PDB file of C-alpha atoms in Angstrom:
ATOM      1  CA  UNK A   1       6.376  15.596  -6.059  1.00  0.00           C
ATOM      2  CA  UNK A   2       5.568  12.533  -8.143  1.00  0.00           C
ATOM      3  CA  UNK A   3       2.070  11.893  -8.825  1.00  0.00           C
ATOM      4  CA  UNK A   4       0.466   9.058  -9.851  1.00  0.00           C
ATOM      5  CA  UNK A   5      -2.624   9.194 -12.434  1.00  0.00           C
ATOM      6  CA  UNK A   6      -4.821   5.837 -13.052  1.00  0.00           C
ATOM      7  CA  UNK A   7      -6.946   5.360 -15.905  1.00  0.00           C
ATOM      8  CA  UNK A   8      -9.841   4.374 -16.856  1.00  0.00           C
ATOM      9  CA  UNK A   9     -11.712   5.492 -12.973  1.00  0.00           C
ATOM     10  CA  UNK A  10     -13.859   2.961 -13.566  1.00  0.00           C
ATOM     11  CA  UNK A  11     -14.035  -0.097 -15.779  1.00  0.00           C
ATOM     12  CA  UNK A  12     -16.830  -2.389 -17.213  1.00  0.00           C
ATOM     13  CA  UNK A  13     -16.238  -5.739 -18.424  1.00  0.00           C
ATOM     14  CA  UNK A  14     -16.875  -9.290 -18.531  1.00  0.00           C
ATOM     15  CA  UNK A  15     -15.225 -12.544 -17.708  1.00  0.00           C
ATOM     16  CA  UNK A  16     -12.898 -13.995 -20.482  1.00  0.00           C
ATOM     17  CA  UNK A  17     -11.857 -10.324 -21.677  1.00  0.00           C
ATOM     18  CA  UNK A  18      -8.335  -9.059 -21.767  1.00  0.00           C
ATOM     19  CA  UNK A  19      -8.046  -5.725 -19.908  1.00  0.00           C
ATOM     20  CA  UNK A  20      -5.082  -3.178 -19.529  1.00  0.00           C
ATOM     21  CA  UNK A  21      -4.609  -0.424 -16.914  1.00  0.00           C
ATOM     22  CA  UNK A  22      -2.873   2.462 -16.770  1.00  0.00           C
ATOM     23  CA  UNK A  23      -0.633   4.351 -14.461  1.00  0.00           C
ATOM     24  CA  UNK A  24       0.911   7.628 -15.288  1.00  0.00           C
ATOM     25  CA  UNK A  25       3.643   9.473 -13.447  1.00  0.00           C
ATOM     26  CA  UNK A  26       3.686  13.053 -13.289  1.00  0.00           C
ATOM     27  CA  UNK A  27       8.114  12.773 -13.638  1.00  0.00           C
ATOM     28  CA  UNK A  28       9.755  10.243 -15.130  1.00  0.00           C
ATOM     29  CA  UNK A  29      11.645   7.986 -12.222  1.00  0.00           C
ATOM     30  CA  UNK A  30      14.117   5.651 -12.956  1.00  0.00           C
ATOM     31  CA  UNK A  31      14.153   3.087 -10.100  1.00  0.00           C
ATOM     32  CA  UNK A  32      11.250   1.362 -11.455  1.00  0.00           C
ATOM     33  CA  UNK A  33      10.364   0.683  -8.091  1.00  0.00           C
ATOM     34  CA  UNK A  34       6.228   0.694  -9.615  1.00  0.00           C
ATOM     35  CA  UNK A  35       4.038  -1.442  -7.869  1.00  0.00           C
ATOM     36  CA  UNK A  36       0.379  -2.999  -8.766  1.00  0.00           C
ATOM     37  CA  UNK A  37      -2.199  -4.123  -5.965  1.00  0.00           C
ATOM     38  CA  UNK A  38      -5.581  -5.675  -6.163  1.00  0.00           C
ATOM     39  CA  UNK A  39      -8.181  -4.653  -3.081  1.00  0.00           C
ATOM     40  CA  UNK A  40     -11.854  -6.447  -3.013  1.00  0.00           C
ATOM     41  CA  UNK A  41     -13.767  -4.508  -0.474  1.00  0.00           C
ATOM     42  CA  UNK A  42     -13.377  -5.091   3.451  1.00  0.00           C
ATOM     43  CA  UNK A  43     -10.090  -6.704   2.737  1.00  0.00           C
ATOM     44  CA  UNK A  44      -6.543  -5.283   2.140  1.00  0.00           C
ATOM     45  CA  UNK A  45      -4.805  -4.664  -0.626  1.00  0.00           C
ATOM     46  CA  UNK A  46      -2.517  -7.918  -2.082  1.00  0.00           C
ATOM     47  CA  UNK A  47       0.686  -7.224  -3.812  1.00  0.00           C
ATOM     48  CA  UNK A  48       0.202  -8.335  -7.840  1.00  0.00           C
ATOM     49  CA  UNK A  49       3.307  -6.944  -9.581  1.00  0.00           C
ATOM     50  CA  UNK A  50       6.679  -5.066  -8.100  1.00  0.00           C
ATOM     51  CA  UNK A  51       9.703  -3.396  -9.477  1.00  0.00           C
ATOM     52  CA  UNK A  52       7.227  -3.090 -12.800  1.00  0.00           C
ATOM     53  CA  UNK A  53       7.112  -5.988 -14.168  1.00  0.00           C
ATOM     54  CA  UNK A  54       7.745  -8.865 -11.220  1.00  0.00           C
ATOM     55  CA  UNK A  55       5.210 -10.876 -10.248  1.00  0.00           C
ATOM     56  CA  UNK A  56       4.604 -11.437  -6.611  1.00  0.00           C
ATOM     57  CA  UNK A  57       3.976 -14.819  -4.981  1.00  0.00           C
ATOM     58  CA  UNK A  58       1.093 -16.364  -5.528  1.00  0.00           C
ATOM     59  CA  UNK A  59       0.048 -14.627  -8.143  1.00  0.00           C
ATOM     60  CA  UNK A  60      -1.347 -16.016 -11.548  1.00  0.00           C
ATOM     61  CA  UNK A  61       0.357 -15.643 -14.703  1.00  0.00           C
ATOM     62  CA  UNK A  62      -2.656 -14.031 -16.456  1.00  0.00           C
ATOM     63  CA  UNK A  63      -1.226 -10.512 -14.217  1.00  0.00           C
ATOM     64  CA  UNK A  64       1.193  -9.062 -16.115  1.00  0.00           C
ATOM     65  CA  UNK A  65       2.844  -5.579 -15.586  1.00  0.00           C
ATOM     66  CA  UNK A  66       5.259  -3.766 -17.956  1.00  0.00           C
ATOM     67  CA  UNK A  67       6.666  -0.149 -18.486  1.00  0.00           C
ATOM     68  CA  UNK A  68       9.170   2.591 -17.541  1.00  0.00           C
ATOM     69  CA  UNK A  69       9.748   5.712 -17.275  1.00  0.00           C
ATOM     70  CA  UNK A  70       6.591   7.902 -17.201  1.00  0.00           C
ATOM     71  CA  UNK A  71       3.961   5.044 -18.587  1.00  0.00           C
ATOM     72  CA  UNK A  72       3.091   1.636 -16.286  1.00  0.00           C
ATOM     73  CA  UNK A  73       0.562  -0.519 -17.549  1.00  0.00           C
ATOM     74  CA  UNK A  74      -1.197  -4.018 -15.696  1.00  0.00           C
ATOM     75  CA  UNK A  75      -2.434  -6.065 -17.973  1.00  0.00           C
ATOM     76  CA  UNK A  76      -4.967  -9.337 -17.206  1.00  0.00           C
ATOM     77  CA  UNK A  77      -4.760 -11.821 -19.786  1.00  0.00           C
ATOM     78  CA  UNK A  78      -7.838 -13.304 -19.095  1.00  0.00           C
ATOM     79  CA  UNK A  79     -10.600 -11.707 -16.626  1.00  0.00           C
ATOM     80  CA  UNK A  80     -12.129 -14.515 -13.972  1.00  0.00           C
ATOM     81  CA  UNK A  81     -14.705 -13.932 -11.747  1.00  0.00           C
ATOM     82  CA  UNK A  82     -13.089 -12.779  -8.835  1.00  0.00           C
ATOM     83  CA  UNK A  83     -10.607 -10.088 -10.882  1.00  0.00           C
ATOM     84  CA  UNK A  84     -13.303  -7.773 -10.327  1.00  0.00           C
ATOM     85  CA  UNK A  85     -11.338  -5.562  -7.461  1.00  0.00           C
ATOM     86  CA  UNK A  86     -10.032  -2.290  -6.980  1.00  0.00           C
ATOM     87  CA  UNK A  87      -6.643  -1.803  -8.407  1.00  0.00           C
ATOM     88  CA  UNK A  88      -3.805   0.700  -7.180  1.00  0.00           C
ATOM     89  CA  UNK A  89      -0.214   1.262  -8.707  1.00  0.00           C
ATOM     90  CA  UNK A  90       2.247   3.172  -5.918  1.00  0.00           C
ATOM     91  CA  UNK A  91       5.787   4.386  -6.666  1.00  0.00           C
ATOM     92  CA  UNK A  92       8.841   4.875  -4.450  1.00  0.00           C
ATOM     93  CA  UNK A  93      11.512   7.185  -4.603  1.00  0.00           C
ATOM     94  CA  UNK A  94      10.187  10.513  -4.847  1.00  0.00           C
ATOM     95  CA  UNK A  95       8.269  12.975  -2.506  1.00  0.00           C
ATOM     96  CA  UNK A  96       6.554  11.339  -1.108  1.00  0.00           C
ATOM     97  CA  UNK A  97       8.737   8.650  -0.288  1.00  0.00           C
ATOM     98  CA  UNK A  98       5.864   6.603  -1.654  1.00  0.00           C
ATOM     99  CA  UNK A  99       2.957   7.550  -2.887  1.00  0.00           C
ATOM    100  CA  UNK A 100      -0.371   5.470  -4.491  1.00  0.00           C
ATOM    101  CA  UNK A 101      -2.748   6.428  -7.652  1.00  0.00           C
ATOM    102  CA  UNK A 102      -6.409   7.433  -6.969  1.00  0.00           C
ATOM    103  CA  UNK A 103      -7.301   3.560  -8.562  1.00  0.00           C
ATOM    104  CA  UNK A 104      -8.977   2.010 -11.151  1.00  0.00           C
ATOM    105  CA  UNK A 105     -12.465  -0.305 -10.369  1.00  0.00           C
ATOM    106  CA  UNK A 106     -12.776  -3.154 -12.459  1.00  0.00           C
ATOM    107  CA  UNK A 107     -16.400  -4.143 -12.250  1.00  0.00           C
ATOM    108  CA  UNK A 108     -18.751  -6.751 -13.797  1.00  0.00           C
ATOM    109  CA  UNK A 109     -20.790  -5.566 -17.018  1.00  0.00           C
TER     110      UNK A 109
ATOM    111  CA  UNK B   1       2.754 -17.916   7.427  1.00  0.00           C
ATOM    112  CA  UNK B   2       3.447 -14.169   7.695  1.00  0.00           C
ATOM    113  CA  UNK B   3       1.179 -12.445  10.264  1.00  0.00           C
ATOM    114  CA  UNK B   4       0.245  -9.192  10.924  1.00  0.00           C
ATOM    115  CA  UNK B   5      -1.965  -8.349  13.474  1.00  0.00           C
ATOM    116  CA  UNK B   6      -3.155  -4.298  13.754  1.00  0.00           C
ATOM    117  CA  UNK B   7      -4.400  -3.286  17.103  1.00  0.00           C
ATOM    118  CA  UNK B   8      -5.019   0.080  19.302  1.00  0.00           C
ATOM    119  CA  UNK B   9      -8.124   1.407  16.780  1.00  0.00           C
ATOM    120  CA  UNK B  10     -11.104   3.058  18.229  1.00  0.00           C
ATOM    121  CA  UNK B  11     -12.907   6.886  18.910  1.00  0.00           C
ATOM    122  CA  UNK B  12     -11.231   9.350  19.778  1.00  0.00           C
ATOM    123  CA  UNK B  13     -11.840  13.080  19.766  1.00  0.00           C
ATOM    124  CA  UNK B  14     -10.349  15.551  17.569  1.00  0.00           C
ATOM    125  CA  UNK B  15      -7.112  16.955  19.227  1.00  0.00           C
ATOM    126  CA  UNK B  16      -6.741  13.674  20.832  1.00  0.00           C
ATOM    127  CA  UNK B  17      -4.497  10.873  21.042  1.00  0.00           C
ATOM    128  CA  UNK B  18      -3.814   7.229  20.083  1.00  0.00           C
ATOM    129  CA  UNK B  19      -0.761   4.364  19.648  1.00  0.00           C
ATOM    130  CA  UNK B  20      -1.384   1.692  17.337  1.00  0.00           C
ATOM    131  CA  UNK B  21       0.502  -1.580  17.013  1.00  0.00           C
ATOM    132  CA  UNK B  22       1.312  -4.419  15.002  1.00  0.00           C
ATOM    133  CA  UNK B  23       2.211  -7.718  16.256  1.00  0.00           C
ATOM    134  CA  UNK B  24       4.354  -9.889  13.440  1.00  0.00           C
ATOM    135  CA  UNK B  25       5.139 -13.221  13.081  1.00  0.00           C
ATOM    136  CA  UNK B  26       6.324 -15.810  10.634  1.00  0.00           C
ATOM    137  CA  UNK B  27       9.119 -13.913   9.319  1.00  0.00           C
ATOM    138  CA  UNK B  28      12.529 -12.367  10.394  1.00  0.00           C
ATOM    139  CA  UNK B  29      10.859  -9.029  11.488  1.00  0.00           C
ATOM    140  CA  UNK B  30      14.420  -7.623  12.288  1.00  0.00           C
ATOM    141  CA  UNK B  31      15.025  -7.973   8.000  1.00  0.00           C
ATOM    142  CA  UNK B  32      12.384  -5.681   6.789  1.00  0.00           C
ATOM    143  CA  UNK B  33      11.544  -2.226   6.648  1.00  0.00           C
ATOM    144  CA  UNK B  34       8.349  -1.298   8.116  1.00  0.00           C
ATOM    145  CA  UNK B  35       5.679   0.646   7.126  1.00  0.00           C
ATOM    146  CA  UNK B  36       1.825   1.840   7.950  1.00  0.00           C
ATOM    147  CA  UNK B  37      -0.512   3.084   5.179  1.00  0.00           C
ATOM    148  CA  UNK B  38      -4.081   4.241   5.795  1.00  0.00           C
ATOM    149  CA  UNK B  39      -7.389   4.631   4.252  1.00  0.00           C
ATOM    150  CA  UNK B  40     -10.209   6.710   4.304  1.00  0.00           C
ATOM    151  CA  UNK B  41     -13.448   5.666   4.261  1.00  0.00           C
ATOM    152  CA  UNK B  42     -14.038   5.590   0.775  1.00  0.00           C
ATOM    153  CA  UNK B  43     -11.214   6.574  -0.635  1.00  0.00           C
ATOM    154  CA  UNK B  44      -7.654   5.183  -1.956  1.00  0.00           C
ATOM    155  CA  UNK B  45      -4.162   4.507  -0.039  1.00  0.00           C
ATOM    156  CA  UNK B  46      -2.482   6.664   1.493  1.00  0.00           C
ATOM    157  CA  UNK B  47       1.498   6.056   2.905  1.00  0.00           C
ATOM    158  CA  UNK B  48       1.791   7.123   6.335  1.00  0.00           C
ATOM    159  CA  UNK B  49       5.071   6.426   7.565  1.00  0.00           C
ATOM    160  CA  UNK B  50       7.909   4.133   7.076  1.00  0.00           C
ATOM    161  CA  UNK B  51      11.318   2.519   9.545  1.00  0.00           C
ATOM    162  CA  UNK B  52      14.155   0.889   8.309  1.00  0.00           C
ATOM    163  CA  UNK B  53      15.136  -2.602   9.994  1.00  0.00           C
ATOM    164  CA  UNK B  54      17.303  -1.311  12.412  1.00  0.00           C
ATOM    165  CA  UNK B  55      15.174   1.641  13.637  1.00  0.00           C
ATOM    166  CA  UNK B  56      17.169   4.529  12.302  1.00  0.00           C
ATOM    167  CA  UNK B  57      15.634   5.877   9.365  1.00  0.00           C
ATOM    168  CA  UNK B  58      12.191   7.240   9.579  1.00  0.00           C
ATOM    169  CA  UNK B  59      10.250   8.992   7.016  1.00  0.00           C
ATOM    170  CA  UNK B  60       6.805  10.461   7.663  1.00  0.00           C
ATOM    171  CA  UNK B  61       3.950  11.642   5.226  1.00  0.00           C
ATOM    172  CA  UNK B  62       3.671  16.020   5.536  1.00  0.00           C
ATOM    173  CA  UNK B  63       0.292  15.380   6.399  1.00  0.00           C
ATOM    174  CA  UNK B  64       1.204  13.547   9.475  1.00  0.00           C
ATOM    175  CA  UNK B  65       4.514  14.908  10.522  1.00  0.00           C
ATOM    176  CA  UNK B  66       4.994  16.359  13.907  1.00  0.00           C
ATOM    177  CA  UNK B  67       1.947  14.646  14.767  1.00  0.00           C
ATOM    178  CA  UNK B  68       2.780  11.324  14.991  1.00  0.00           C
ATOM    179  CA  UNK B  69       5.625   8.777  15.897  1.00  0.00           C
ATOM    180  CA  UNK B  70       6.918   5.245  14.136  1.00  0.00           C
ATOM    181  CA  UNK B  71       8.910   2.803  16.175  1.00  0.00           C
ATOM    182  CA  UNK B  72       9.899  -0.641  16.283  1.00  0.00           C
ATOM    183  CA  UNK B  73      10.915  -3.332  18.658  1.00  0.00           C
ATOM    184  CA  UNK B  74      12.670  -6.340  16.778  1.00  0.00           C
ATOM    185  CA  UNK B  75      12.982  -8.240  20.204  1.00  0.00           C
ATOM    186  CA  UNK B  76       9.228  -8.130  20.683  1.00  0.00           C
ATOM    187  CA  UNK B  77       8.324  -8.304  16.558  1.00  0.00           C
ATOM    188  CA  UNK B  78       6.250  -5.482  17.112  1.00  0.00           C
ATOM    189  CA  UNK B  79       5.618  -1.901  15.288  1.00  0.00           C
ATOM    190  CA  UNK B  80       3.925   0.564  16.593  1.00  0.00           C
ATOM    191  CA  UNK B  81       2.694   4.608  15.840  1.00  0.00           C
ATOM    192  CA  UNK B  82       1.867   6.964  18.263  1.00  0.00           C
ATOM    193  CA  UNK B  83      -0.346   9.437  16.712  1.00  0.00           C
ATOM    194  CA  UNK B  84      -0.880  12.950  18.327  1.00  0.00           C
ATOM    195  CA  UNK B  85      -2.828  16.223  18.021  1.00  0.00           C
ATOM    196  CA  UNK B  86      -5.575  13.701  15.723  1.00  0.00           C
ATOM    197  CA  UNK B  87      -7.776  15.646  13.169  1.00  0.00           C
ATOM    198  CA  UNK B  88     -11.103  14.985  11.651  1.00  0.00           C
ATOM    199  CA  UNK B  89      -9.072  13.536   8.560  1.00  0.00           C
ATOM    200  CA  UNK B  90      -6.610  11.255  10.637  1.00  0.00           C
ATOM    201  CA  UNK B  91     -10.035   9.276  10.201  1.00  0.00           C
ATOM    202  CA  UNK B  92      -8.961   5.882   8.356  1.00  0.00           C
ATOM    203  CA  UNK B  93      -8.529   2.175   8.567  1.00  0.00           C
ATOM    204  CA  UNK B  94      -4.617   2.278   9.373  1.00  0.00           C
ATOM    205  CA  UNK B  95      -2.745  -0.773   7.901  1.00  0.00           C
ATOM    206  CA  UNK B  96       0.719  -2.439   9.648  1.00  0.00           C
ATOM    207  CA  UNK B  97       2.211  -2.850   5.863  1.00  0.00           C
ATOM    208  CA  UNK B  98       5.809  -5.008   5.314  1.00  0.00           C
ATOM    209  CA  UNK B  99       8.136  -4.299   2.670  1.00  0.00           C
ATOM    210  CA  UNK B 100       9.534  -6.647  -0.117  1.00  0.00           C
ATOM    211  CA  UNK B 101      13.091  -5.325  -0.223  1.00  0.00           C
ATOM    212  CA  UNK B 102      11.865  -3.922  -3.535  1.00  0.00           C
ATOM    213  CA  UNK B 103      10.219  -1.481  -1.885  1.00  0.00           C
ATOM    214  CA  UNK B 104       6.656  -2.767  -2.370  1.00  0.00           C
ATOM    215  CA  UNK B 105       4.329  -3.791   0.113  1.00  0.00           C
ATOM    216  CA  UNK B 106       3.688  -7.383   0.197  1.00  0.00           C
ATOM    217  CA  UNK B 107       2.047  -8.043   3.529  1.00  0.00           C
ATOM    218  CA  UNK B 108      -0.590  -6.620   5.070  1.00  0.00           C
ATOM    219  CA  UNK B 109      -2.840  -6.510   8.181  1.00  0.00           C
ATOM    220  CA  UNK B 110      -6.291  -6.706   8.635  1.00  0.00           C
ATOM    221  CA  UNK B 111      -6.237  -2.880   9.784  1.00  0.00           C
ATOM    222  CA  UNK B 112      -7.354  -0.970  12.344  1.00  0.00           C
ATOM    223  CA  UNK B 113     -10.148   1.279  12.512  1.00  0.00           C
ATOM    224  CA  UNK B 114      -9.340   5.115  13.621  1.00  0.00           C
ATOM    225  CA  UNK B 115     -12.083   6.870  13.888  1.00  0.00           C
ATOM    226  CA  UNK B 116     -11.532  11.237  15.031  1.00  0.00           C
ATOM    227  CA  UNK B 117     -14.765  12.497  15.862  1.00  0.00           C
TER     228      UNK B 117
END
């Protein structure tokens, strides 16, 4: 079973900073299939960044993701205001078919 | 615009039972694999289950297998999961989820609320 490790839990910054998350995977999987999502509260999540390093529609170019193997990282150029979300990476391809990290929350210092 | 609309939420007590469904729309539901994915109160994501675009590969969380029941109609756009034999931690807003072809989740629903009590 694959499982995902986030880190930092819990993050303090402020607008204008870079910022870079991490995601850890407890085997190394080779698909790359390593997602990124962004959820503010009461809403759902919205897909930032698949297959690692793709960014989804919509999405600004300040969201960046990169990695392989065992080591994913999101990176945010830039912070704005409304960056300040709950963040998730989820894999597929191992039991369980997919599975999510515990997340990382970005908040205002 | 893609739409997904969750329905089929509410009490129910432990033991109990439930079917949830998702209504889509602006998008050729028959393309995508399926999926729901729920949440705690409080606490992260969790995949639930997950059907292929044809309806013939299903694959089910241990927590919930044996318990409950994915399907699809792809005349009627809809998905649906009929959950059995609910428990205390079946407790979650349950999300009607669409997958990318790169098997990430790129649409969501607003959720439903299931709450076993």
């Amino acid at each position: 079973e694959i499982v995902l490790t986030q880190s930092p839990g819990t993050l303090s910054l402020s607008p204008g900073e870079r910022i870079t998350l991490s995601c850890r995977a407890s085997q190394s999987f080779t698909t790359n299939y390593l997602a990124w999502y962004q959820q503010k509260p009461d809403q759902p999540p919205r897909l930032l960044i698949y297959a690692a390093s793709r960014r989804a529609t919509g999405i600004p170019d300040r969201f960046s993701g990169s990695g392989s193997g065992t080591d994913f990282t999101l990176t945010i150029s830039r912070l704005e205001p409304e960056d300040f979300a709950m963040y998730y990476c989820q894999q597929f391809g191992s039991s369980p078919m997919y599975s999510f990290g515990q997340g990382t929350k970005l908040e205002i210092k | 615009d893609v739409q997904l609309v969750d329905s089929g939420g509410g009490l129910v007590k432990p033991g109990g039972s439930l079917r949830l469904s998702c209504a889509a729309s602006g998008f050729p539901f028959s393309s995508h694999t399926m999926h729901w994915v729920r949440q705690a109160p409080g606490k992260g994501l969790e995949w639930v289950s997950s059907i292929n675009s044809y309806g013939n590969f299903i694959y089910y969380a241990d927590s919930v297998k044996g318990r409950f029941t994915i399907s699809r109609d792809n005349g009627q756009n809809s998905l649906s999961l009929q959950m059995h034999s609910l428990r205390g931690d079946d407790t979650a807003v349950y999300y009607c989820v669409r997958d990318s072809k790169w098997n990430a989740f790129d649409a969501w629903g607003q959720g439903t609320v299931v709450t076993v009590s």
